[in-house]
Amino acid sequence: MNHFINLKDISAIDLRKILIDAKKRKSLRKNLNNLDIDSGAPLKGKLLIQMFEKSSLRTRISFYLAIKQLGGSTLTLRPDELHLSKGGESIEDTAKIISSFGNAFMLRTESDKKLEEFRKYSSIPIINGLSPNSHATQILSDVFTIEEIKKKSISNLKIAWIGDSNNVLNSLISASIKFSFKLNIGCPNLYQPNKKMLKYIKANRNKILIFNESKKAASGADVIISDKVISMNDKGNKLKKLRHFKKFRINKELMKYAKRDCIFLHCLPRGNEVDDEVFLSSQSKVWQQAINRVHVQKSILLYCFGKLR
Ligand code: CP
Ligand code: NVA
């Protein structure tokens, strides 16, 4: 059994195994419908319990489809219907009950500490469906999409992140270290990765560069990735932050600094950090990126259940 909480805690070998499995499984589903089950139904009889303390469209549906296609099923809990949310039951007792009724637990939460607590008291795999510090399932899936489109290993590509230093970027930084790819980060000085992340970058290697100018970060990039300036857990002055990011908007002009065949990715939902002329252009692969969540999460589930082929 394995948990899937933060990319930094999973070996590069296992992450690569997940991607290889996802590629094989995706290619075998060309003529299947969304609810058709993969041959062998490897997770037949298994129940994934999921709970969202914050909004979700893609993660919710992609995990639903992922476990269905493996022969299992999902139950989605509403946090406000649990005793836990009102302080009427501990994480320890909740985790023990979920562990005996279900076979894996996926949690989108306001608190990284809560994920750790669930991990401590659960006897089933815990999956992070987004937390303030990490969006691991998203980024592993994005690595898959990049390699699928570019038809080469991500280690031979230059990725540029133009945007806030948030959960998605933290996972991208971990991915850069695990898969050894060049990562340029373009963000205003005030919004650089936090001290812990800077220390992690420094301790591992220096293929990651930080620029306070979007053009420099985008220069020569194979892929430009962005995300909303304001994340769900953002508590600061939003208008001020949006003002600080004005020069970091992704538009056609900025795309010219990247390679001619550069693609644009965004985990969605979007704000106004990207112009429609880029978002809706042929360089934008955001819809392919979204649907790939299903394929990669199937292999993540198999990894969690110790069933990767
Ligand atoms: N990208 C992503 O996680 O989308 P949702 O918030 O809709 O799940
Ligand atoms: N950084 C964003 C990602 C949404 C999928 C957020 O946390 O709100």
Short mmCIF file of N, CA, C and O and ligand atoms in Angstrom, two decimals, residues 55-59 108 135 138 267-269 293, ligand 1:
data_model
loop_
_atom_site.label_atom_id
_atom_site.label_comp_id
_atom_site.label_asym_id
_atom_site.label_seq_id
_atom_site.Cartn_x
_atom_site.Cartn_y
_atom_site.Cartn_z
N SER A 55 -13.89 23.75 -3.45
CA SER A 55 -14.54 23.46 -4.73
C SER A 55 -13.67 22.58 -5.61
O SER A 55 -12.44 22.62 -5.53
N SER A 56 -14.31 21.84 -6.49
CA SER A 56 -13.59 21.04 -7.47
C SER A 56 -14.53 20.61 -8.58
O SER A 56 -15.66 20.22 -8.32
N LEU A 57 -14.04 20.69 -9.82
CA LEU A 57 -14.78 20.13 -10.96
C LEU A 57 -13.98 18.95 -11.51
O LEU A 57 -14.42 17.80 -11.48
N ARG A 58 -12.76 19.24 -11.97
CA ARG A 58 -11.95 18.24 -12.63
C ARG A 58 -11.52 17.08 -11.73
O ARG A 58 -11.63 15.91 -12.10
N THR A 59 -11.01 17.42 -10.54
CA THR A 59 -10.47 16.37 -9.67
C THR A 59 -11.59 15.41 -9.26
O THR A 59 -11.42 14.19 -9.25
N ARG A 108 -9.38 16.65 -0.59
CA ARG A 108 -8.97 18.01 -0.97
C ARG A 108 -9.22 18.85 0.27
O ARG A 108 -10.34 18.93 0.77
N HIS A 135 -0.25 20.10 -5.21
CA HIS A 135 -1.29 19.55 -6.10
C HIS A 135 -0.61 18.47 -6.94
O HIS A 135 -0.42 18.59 -8.14
N GLN A 138 -2.23 16.62 -10.06
CA GLN A 138 -2.29 17.51 -11.22
C GLN A 138 -0.94 17.54 -11.94
O GLN A 138 -0.87 17.37 -13.16
N CYS A 267 -3.90 24.39 -15.29
CA CYS A 267 -4.67 23.33 -14.63
C CYS A 267 -6.16 23.63 -14.58
O CYS A 267 -6.96 22.71 -14.45
N LEU A 268 -6.52 24.91 -14.69
CA LEU A 268 -7.91 25.37 -14.62
C LEU A 268 -8.47 25.19 -13.20
O LEU A 268 -8.06 24.27 -12.52
N PRO A 269 -9.39 26.00 -12.74
CA PRO A 269 -10.04 27.06 -13.50
C PRO A 269 -9.11 28.25 -13.72
O PRO A 269 -8.16 28.43 -12.97
N ARG A 293 -6.03 13.78 -16.70
CA ARG A 293 -6.10 13.52 -15.24
C ARG A 293 -6.69 12.12 -15.00
O ARG A 293 -6.27 11.42 -14.08
N1 CP B 1 -7.28 21.49 -11.81
C1 CP B 1 -8.11 21.14 -10.82
O1 CP B 1 -7.71 20.56 -9.82
O2 CP B 1 -9.41 21.45 -11.05
P1 CP B 1 -10.59 21.37 -9.98
O3 CP B 1 -10.29 22.39 -8.92
O4 CP B 1 -11.83 21.70 -10.77
O5 CP B 1 -10.63 19.98 -9.41
#
